[in-house]
Amino acid sequence: MRKNIQTRIARAARIIRRGGLVVFPTETVYGIGANAFNPRAVRKIFHLKRRPADNPIIVHIRDSKELLTVARDISNDARLLMKEFWPGPLTLVFQKTKRVPKIVTGGLKTVAVRMPSHPVARALLRAAGVPIAAPSANLAGRPSGTRAAHVRDDFGRRTPFLLDAGGARFGVESTVLDVRGRYPILLREGAIPREHIEYELGRKVRSAPHTTKKPRSPGMKYRHYAPRVPLIVARDLNKVVERFTRRGVRVGSIRFKNNLESFAHSLFVDMRRLETKGVDLIIVEAVPRKGIGRAIMERLLKASQKT
Ligand code: TXA
Ligand code: MG
């Protein structure tokens, strides 16, 4: 790492320790972080993002020792997955310890934890010396920030101190899995494909039931990942684009070539680019629901939802 970024990481760590907010890169998307043990600091995140208070925040940790300060009752499934996928884009849900303030977990008794692999995130966690609570760095409901410029677009002059490390590698968020019970439950599709988790566990993973009243992953009940203009998903892209264009609708389209990873990587970038170009409608081609394609489709369906 260059000297300049090291100086900036040290400064970011001081801000976190003093109860401030920092925008930092992870391998999935950018995050807005605060000291997870400081409820007043975490409150600032909800305020800045205009995030509903019942939507809990993921706690980022530097190593497995730090896990025990925030989580308890670590199941064998959890141990196995941590060994295989940490550090990396897998978030696991545990019983929380008393030290984790309610505001972090939206009042739940559980806490979602992940150990990021991005070198800058890791260096920040080490330097700060505390777990960092961090949602994606975007206004609530918007496509996640995967580049520093996008974070600045959403927050303008209110953007917290920002560590810029270029474009995020995966471009979609971490996979969220509840590993407390007998059956692991997938709460959010993400950068680690469900198939990989099932392969490691040697059995199937269940999907969270789709209820909107009391969902297991509160974040999933809202319209999400959505650009400022309407978005629809199409199986036959050309046909649908043509149909709208003929009616005089200014359409922006996002085509699937053949690589799911690169599609995921640029999806939020493309959405944000098209909305600023002044189109009336964004049409995205549907992708195969395998590997990271599941995460892509989950996000597209949320983004096309009306409310
Ligand atoms: O890749 C990521 O996970 C990024 C980077 C910054 O780490 N973070 C992220 O955070 O995507 P956010 O806040 O945008 O999404 C967190 C998701 C939400 O759907 C939330 O409801 C769920 O995780 N979640 C958090 N704590 C939970 C808990 N205790 N039980 C169930 N779901 C939880
Ligand atoms: Mg988010």
Short mmCIF file of C-alpha atoms and ligand atoms in Angstrom, two decimals:
data_model
loop_
_atom_site.label_atom_id
_atom_site.label_comp_id
_atom_site.label_asym_id
_atom_site.label_seq_id
_atom_site.Cartn_x
_atom_site.Cartn_y
_atom_site.Cartn_z
CA MET A 1 0.00 0.00 0.00
CA ARG A 2 1.21 3.51 -0.77
CA LYS A 3 2.27 5.85 2.00
CA ASN A 4 -0.53 8.28 1.32
CA ILE A 5 -3.26 5.71 1.81
CA GLN A 6 -1.60 4.53 5.02
CA THR A 7 -1.71 8.04 6.43
CA ARG A 8 -5.35 8.31 5.43
CA ILE A 9 -6.18 4.95 7.04
CA ALA A 10 -4.59 6.12 10.31
CA ARG A 11 -6.70 9.27 10.17
CA ALA A 12 -9.85 7.27 9.39
CA ALA A 13 -9.14 5.01 12.38
CA ARG A 14 -8.87 8.06 14.66
CA ILE A 15 -12.22 9.33 13.34
CA ILE A 16 -13.85 5.95 14.08
CA ARG A 17 -12.42 5.84 17.61
CA ARG A 18 -13.70 9.36 18.29
CA GLY A 19 -17.24 8.45 17.25
CA GLY A 20 -17.24 9.76 13.68
CA LEU A 21 -18.11 8.18 10.33
CA VAL A 22 -15.79 6.98 7.57
CA VAL A 23 -16.50 5.73 4.03
CA PHE A 24 -14.23 2.79 3.21
CA PRO A 25 -13.83 0.25 0.39
CA THR A 26 -14.65 -3.43 0.75
CA GLU A 27 -14.39 -6.18 -1.85
CA THR A 28 -18.18 -6.01 -2.40
CA VAL A 29 -19.26 -2.33 -2.24
CA TYR A 30 -18.20 0.76 -0.27
CA GLY A 31 -19.38 0.96 3.35
CA ILE A 32 -20.13 3.83 5.77
CA GLY A 33 -18.56 2.77 9.04
CA ALA A 34 -18.84 3.68 12.71
CA ASN A 35 -17.55 2.13 15.94
CA ALA A 36 -20.03 -0.73 16.45
CA PHE A 37 -19.85 -0.29 20.24
CA ASN A 38 -20.82 3.38 20.10
CA PRO A 39 -24.61 3.82 19.70
CA ARG A 40 -24.34 7.57 19.10
CA ALA A 41 -21.89 7.03 16.28
CA VAL A 42 -24.09 4.34 14.70
CA ARG A 43 -27.12 6.63 14.94
CA LYS A 44 -25.32 9.05 12.64
CA ILE A 45 -25.28 6.38 9.92
CA PHE A 46 -29.06 5.92 10.06
CA HIS A 47 -29.50 9.67 9.90
CA LEU A 48 -27.11 10.18 6.99
CA LYS A 49 -28.53 7.31 4.89
CA ARG A 50 -32.15 8.03 5.88
CA ARG A 51 -32.28 4.37 6.77
CA PRO A 52 -35.35 2.88 8.51
CA ALA A 53 -34.50 2.19 12.18
CA ASP A 54 -35.61 -1.46 11.94
CA ASN A 55 -33.00 -2.28 9.30
CA PRO A 56 -29.99 -3.74 11.14
CA ILE A 57 -26.37 -3.11 10.18
CA ILE A 58 -23.59 -5.61 9.49
CA VAL A 59 -20.66 -5.57 11.92
CA HIS A 60 -17.21 -5.89 10.32
CA ILE A 61 -14.44 -7.58 12.26
CA ARG A 62 -10.71 -7.98 11.77
CA ASP A 63 -10.18 -11.55 13.05
CA SER A 64 -11.92 -14.50 14.72
CA LYS A 65 -10.89 -13.30 18.16
CA GLU A 66 -12.85 -10.12 17.65
CA LEU A 67 -15.89 -12.20 16.61
CA LEU A 68 -16.36 -13.24 20.24
CA THR A 69 -16.76 -9.64 21.36
CA VAL A 70 -19.93 -9.29 19.27
CA ALA A 71 -21.34 -12.83 18.78
CA ARG A 72 -21.95 -15.97 20.84
CA ASP A 73 -23.05 -19.58 20.31
CA ILE A 74 -20.94 -20.14 17.22
CA SER A 75 -22.36 -23.26 15.52
CA ASN A 76 -20.32 -25.92 13.74
CA ASP A 77 -21.80 -24.81 10.43
CA ALA A 78 -20.58 -21.30 11.16
CA ARG A 79 -17.08 -22.52 12.02
CA LEU A 80 -16.85 -24.49 8.81
CA LEU A 81 -18.02 -21.58 6.66
CA MET A 82 -15.77 -19.08 8.41
CA LYS A 83 -12.79 -21.32 7.73
CA GLU A 84 -13.67 -21.55 4.06
CA PHE A 85 -14.95 -18.06 3.23
CA TRP A 86 -13.43 -15.59 5.74
CA PRO A 87 -12.03 -13.13 5.07
CA GLY A 88 -14.50 -12.58 2.22
CA PRO A 89 -18.04 -11.60 1.22
CA LEU A 90 -20.05 -13.93 3.46
CA THR A 91 -22.06 -12.44 6.35
CA LEU A 92 -23.17 -14.77 9.15
CA VAL A 93 -25.99 -14.13 11.63
CA PHE A 94 -25.33 -15.08 15.30
CA GLN A 95 -26.78 -14.43 18.76
CA LYS A 96 -25.41 -11.06 19.77
CA THR A 97 -23.40 -10.30 22.91
CA LYS A 98 -24.53 -7.63 25.39
CA ARG A 99 -21.86 -5.29 24.14
CA VAL A 100 -23.58 -4.78 20.78
CA PRO A 101 -25.97 -1.83 21.10
CA LYS A 102 -29.61 -2.28 20.05
CA ILE A 103 -29.39 0.37 17.37
CA VAL A 104 -26.90 -1.78 15.42
CA THR A 105 -29.26 -4.76 15.26
CA GLY A 106 -32.51 -2.83 14.82
CA GLY A 107 -33.71 -4.24 18.13
CA LEU A 108 -33.00 -7.88 17.16
CA LYS A 109 -31.19 -10.29 19.50
CA THR A 110 -29.02 -11.35 16.60
CA VAL A 111 -26.07 -9.68 14.93
CA ALA A 112 -24.82 -10.05 11.34
CA VAL A 113 -21.03 -10.25 11.11
CA ARG A 114 -18.49 -10.35 8.34
CA MET A 115 -14.71 -10.25 7.96
CA PRO A 116 -13.92 -8.31 4.78
CA SER A 117 -10.95 -9.27 2.60
CA HIS A 118 -10.20 -5.85 1.09
CA PRO A 119 -6.72 -4.79 2.25
CA VAL A 120 -7.83 -1.23 3.03
CA ALA A 121 -10.83 -2.44 5.06
CA ARG A 122 -8.58 -4.83 6.95
CA ALA A 123 -5.98 -2.18 7.67
CA LEU A 124 -8.71 0.17 8.89
CA LEU A 125 -10.17 -2.48 11.22
CA ARG A 126 -6.72 -3.20 12.65
CA ALA A 127 -5.92 0.45 13.17
CA ALA A 128 -9.31 1.30 14.68
CA GLY A 129 -9.13 -1.61 17.14
CA VAL A 130 -12.92 -1.89 17.34
CA PRO A 131 -15.52 -3.70 15.23
CA ILE A 132 -17.02 -1.42 12.59
CA ALA A 133 -20.76 -1.33 11.88
CA ALA A 134 -21.23 -0.46 8.21
CA PRO A 135 -24.06 -0.56 5.69
CA SER A 136 -23.48 0.05 1.99
CA ALA A 137 -22.48 3.64 1.19
CA ASN A 138 -25.62 4.94 -0.55
CA LEU A 139 -28.85 6.68 0.38
CA ALA A 140 -31.41 4.10 1.59
CA GLY A 141 -33.07 2.39 -1.37
CA ARG A 142 -30.49 3.46 -3.97
CA PRO A 143 -28.02 1.24 -5.84
CA SER A 144 -25.05 0.52 -3.57
CA GLY A 145 -21.98 2.72 -3.99
CA THR A 146 -19.27 0.77 -5.76
CA ARG A 147 -17.06 3.76 -6.59
CA ALA A 148 -16.06 6.83 -4.58
CA ALA A 149 -17.77 9.13 -7.11
CA HIS A 150 -21.11 7.38 -6.54
CA VAL A 151 -20.85 7.84 -2.80
CA ARG A 152 -20.23 11.55 -3.37
CA ASP A 153 -23.22 11.69 -5.74
CA ASP A 154 -25.51 10.44 -2.97
CA PHE A 155 -24.14 12.43 -0.03
CA GLY A 156 -22.61 15.53 -1.60
CA ARG A 157 -21.05 17.81 0.99
CA ARG A 158 -22.26 15.51 3.76
CA THR A 159 -19.94 12.72 2.54
CA PRO A 160 -17.87 11.52 5.52
CA PHE A 161 -14.08 11.18 5.34
CA LEU A 162 -13.56 8.81 2.41
CA LEU A 163 -10.88 6.22 1.65
CA ASP A 164 -10.82 5.86 -2.14
CA ALA A 165 -9.48 2.56 -3.48
CA GLY A 166 -11.07 2.55 -6.94
CA GLY A 167 -13.93 0.35 -8.14
CA ALA A 168 -15.18 -2.45 -5.87
CA ARG A 169 -14.27 -5.93 -7.08
CA PHE A 170 -17.56 -7.84 -6.80
CA GLY A 171 -20.01 -4.96 -7.24
CA VAL A 172 -22.77 -6.71 -5.31
CA GLU A 173 -23.04 -7.07 -1.53
CA SER A 174 -22.13 -10.01 0.67
CA THR A 175 -24.29 -13.12 1.00
CA VAL A 176 -26.20 -13.12 4.32
CA LEU A 177 -26.76 -16.48 6.01
CA ASP A 178 -28.39 -17.35 9.34
CA VAL A 179 -26.36 -20.22 10.78
CA ARG A 180 -27.95 -20.48 14.22
CA GLY A 181 -30.38 -23.33 13.69
CA ARG A 182 -30.34 -26.85 12.34
CA TYR A 183 -30.88 -25.55 8.81
CA PRO A 184 -28.83 -22.65 7.48
CA ILE A 185 -31.16 -20.00 6.06
CA LEU A 186 -30.19 -17.72 3.22
CA LEU A 187 -31.35 -14.19 4.02
CA ARG A 188 -29.76 -12.41 1.07
CA GLU A 189 -28.16 -13.76 -2.10
CA GLY A 190 -24.78 -12.16 -2.63
CA ALA A 191 -21.20 -12.35 -3.82
CA ILE A 192 -20.65 -15.90 -2.49
CA PRO A 193 -22.96 -18.15 -4.53
CA ARG A 194 -25.39 -20.33 -2.65
CA GLU A 195 -24.04 -23.39 -4.48
CA HIS A 196 -20.59 -22.87 -2.95
CA ILE A 197 -22.07 -22.73 0.54
CA GLU A 198 -24.11 -25.88 -0.07
CA TYR A 199 -21.04 -27.64 -1.41
CA GLU A 200 -19.02 -26.79 1.71
CA LEU A 201 -21.81 -27.77 4.10
CA GLY A 202 -22.65 -30.91 2.15
CA ARG A 203 -26.34 -30.06 2.23
CA LYS A 204 -29.00 -27.67 0.95
CA VAL A 205 -29.51 -24.18 2.29
CA ARG A 206 -33.08 -22.95 2.84
CA SER A 207 -34.41 -19.66 1.58
CA ALA A 208 -35.96 -17.20 3.99
CA PRO A 209 -39.76 -17.27 3.71
CA HIS A 210 -41.09 -14.29 1.78
CA THR A 211 -43.12 -12.40 4.32
CA THR A 212 -43.22 -8.65 4.40
CA LYS A 213 -44.61 -8.25 7.94
CA LYS A 214 -41.85 -9.71 10.03
CA PRO A 215 -39.08 -10.71 7.63
CA ARG A 216 -35.99 -12.44 9.00
CA SER A 217 -33.81 -9.98 7.16
CA PRO A 218 -35.54 -6.65 7.66
CA GLY A 219 -33.60 -4.97 4.88
CA MET A 220 -35.21 -7.21 2.28
CA LYS A 221 -38.71 -5.83 2.70
CA TYR A 222 -38.00 -2.46 1.13
CA ARG A 223 -37.64 -1.38 -2.49
CA HIS A 224 -33.91 -1.39 -2.89
CA TYR A 225 -30.98 -0.97 -5.25
CA ALA A 226 -33.22 1.29 -7.31
CA PRO A 227 -32.13 4.04 -9.70
CA ARG A 228 -34.11 7.32 -9.86
CA VAL A 229 -35.93 6.24 -13.02
CA PRO A 230 -38.18 3.17 -13.36
CA LEU A 231 -36.47 -0.11 -14.10
CA ILE A 232 -37.78 -3.29 -15.66
CA VAL A 233 -36.24 -6.70 -16.25
CA ALA A 234 -36.70 -8.37 -19.65
CA ARG A 235 -36.03 -11.84 -20.97
CA ASP A 236 -36.08 -10.67 -24.57
CA LEU A 237 -34.22 -7.37 -24.32
CA ASN A 238 -34.36 -6.30 -27.98
CA LYS A 239 -38.09 -6.86 -28.24
CA VAL A 240 -38.94 -4.93 -25.10
CA VAL A 241 -36.57 -2.06 -25.91
CA GLU A 242 -38.13 -1.77 -29.35
CA ARG A 243 -41.66 -1.79 -27.97
CA PHE A 244 -40.95 1.16 -25.65
CA THR A 245 -38.80 3.06 -28.13
CA ARG A 246 -41.60 2.91 -30.69
CA ARG A 247 -43.84 4.66 -28.17
CA GLY A 248 -41.33 7.48 -27.80
CA VAL A 249 -39.92 6.37 -24.45
CA ARG A 250 -36.23 7.21 -24.02
CA VAL A 251 -34.83 3.85 -23.03
CA GLY A 252 -31.46 2.96 -21.51
CA SER A 253 -30.61 -0.71 -21.64
CA ILE A 254 -28.17 -3.01 -19.85
CA ARG A 255 -27.30 -6.08 -21.85
CA PHE A 256 -26.01 -9.40 -20.53
CA LYS A 257 -23.06 -10.55 -22.64
CA ASN A 258 -22.08 -13.86 -21.11
CA ASN A 259 -20.06 -13.33 -17.96
CA LEU A 260 -22.03 -13.10 -14.71
CA GLU A 261 -19.09 -11.81 -12.65
CA SER A 262 -18.43 -8.86 -14.94
CA PHE A 263 -22.16 -8.14 -15.18
CA ALA A 264 -22.36 -8.00 -11.36
CA HIS A 265 -19.25 -5.84 -11.25
CA SER A 266 -20.73 -3.14 -13.47
CA LEU A 267 -24.48 -3.40 -12.72
CA PHE A 268 -24.77 -0.55 -10.19
CA VAL A 269 -22.27 1.52 -12.21
CA ASP A 270 -24.46 1.13 -15.31
CA MET A 271 -27.68 1.96 -13.46
CA ARG A 272 -26.17 5.16 -12.08
CA ARG A 273 -24.71 6.10 -15.45
CA LEU A 274 -28.04 5.68 -17.24
CA GLU A 275 -30.09 7.62 -14.69
CA THR A 276 -27.80 10.65 -15.10
CA LYS A 277 -28.07 10.42 -18.89
CA GLY A 278 -31.72 11.39 -18.62
CA VAL A 279 -33.49 8.26 -19.84
CA ASP A 280 -37.16 7.62 -18.91
CA LEU A 281 -36.76 3.91 -18.37
CA ILE A 282 -33.96 1.42 -17.73
CA ILE A 283 -34.41 -2.08 -19.15
CA VAL A 284 -32.07 -4.78 -17.91
CA GLU A 285 -31.69 -8.17 -19.53
CA ALA A 286 -32.47 -11.09 -17.23
CA VAL A 287 -29.49 -13.34 -16.42
CA PRO A 288 -29.31 -17.06 -15.59
CA ARG A 289 -30.04 -17.79 -11.92
CA LYS A 290 -26.83 -19.58 -11.13
CA GLY A 291 -23.72 -18.51 -9.22
CA ILE A 292 -23.65 -14.76 -8.70
CA GLY A 293 -26.57 -14.57 -11.19
CA ARG A 294 -28.93 -15.28 -8.28
CA ALA A 295 -27.67 -12.18 -6.47
CA ILE A 296 -28.05 -10.14 -9.66
CA MET A 297 -31.65 -11.27 -10.22
CA GLU A 298 -32.59 -10.71 -6.57
CA ARG A 299 -31.34 -7.13 -6.86
CA LEU A 300 -33.04 -6.50 -10.21
CA LEU A 301 -36.38 -7.68 -8.87
CA LYS A 302 -36.03 -5.44 -5.79
CA ALA A 303 -35.04 -2.53 -8.01
CA SER A 304 -38.08 -3.02 -10.24
CA GLN A 305 -40.46 -3.23 -7.28
CA LYS A 306 -42.92 -0.30 -6.96
CA THR A 307 -42.56 0.42 -3.22
O1 TXA B 1 -21.23 -6.47 1.29
C1 TXA B 1 -21.87 -6.01 2.23
O2 TXA B 1 -22.52 -6.73 2.99
C2 TXA B 1 -21.84 -4.49 2.44
C3 TXA B 1 -20.42 -4.08 2.83
C4 TXA B 1 -20.32 -2.63 3.18
O3 TXA B 1 -19.97 -4.89 3.88
N1 TXA B 1 -22.80 -4.10 3.42
C5 TXA B 1 -24.14 -4.14 3.21
O4 TXA B 1 -24.89 -3.64 4.26
O5 TXA B 1 -24.62 -4.53 2.19
P1 TXA B 1 -26.42 -3.22 4.10
O6 TXA B 1 -26.74 -2.52 5.37
O7 TXA B 1 -26.61 -2.47 2.87
O8 TXA B 1 -27.19 -4.58 4.10
C6 TXA B 1 -27.23 -5.38 5.27
C7 TXA B 1 -28.25 -6.47 5.13
C8 TXA B 1 -29.66 -5.95 5.21
O9 TXA B 1 -30.48 -6.68 4.31
C9 TXA B 1 -30.03 -6.26 6.66
O10 TXA B 1 -31.41 -6.38 6.86
C10 TXA B 1 -29.29 -7.56 6.91
O11 TXA B 1 -28.07 -7.40 6.21
N2 TXA B 1 -29.02 -7.77 8.34
C11 TXA B 1 -28.19 -7.06 9.13
N3 TXA B 1 -28.23 -7.52 10.39
C12 TXA B 1 -29.10 -8.55 10.41
C13 TXA B 1 -29.59 -9.44 11.42
N4 TXA B 1 -29.19 -9.36 12.68
N5 TXA B 1 -30.49 -10.39 11.05
C14 TXA B 1 -30.89 -10.48 9.76
N6 TXA B 1 -30.48 -9.67 8.77
C15 TXA B 1 -29.60 -8.72 9.08
MG MG B 2 -27.50 -1.51 1.37
#
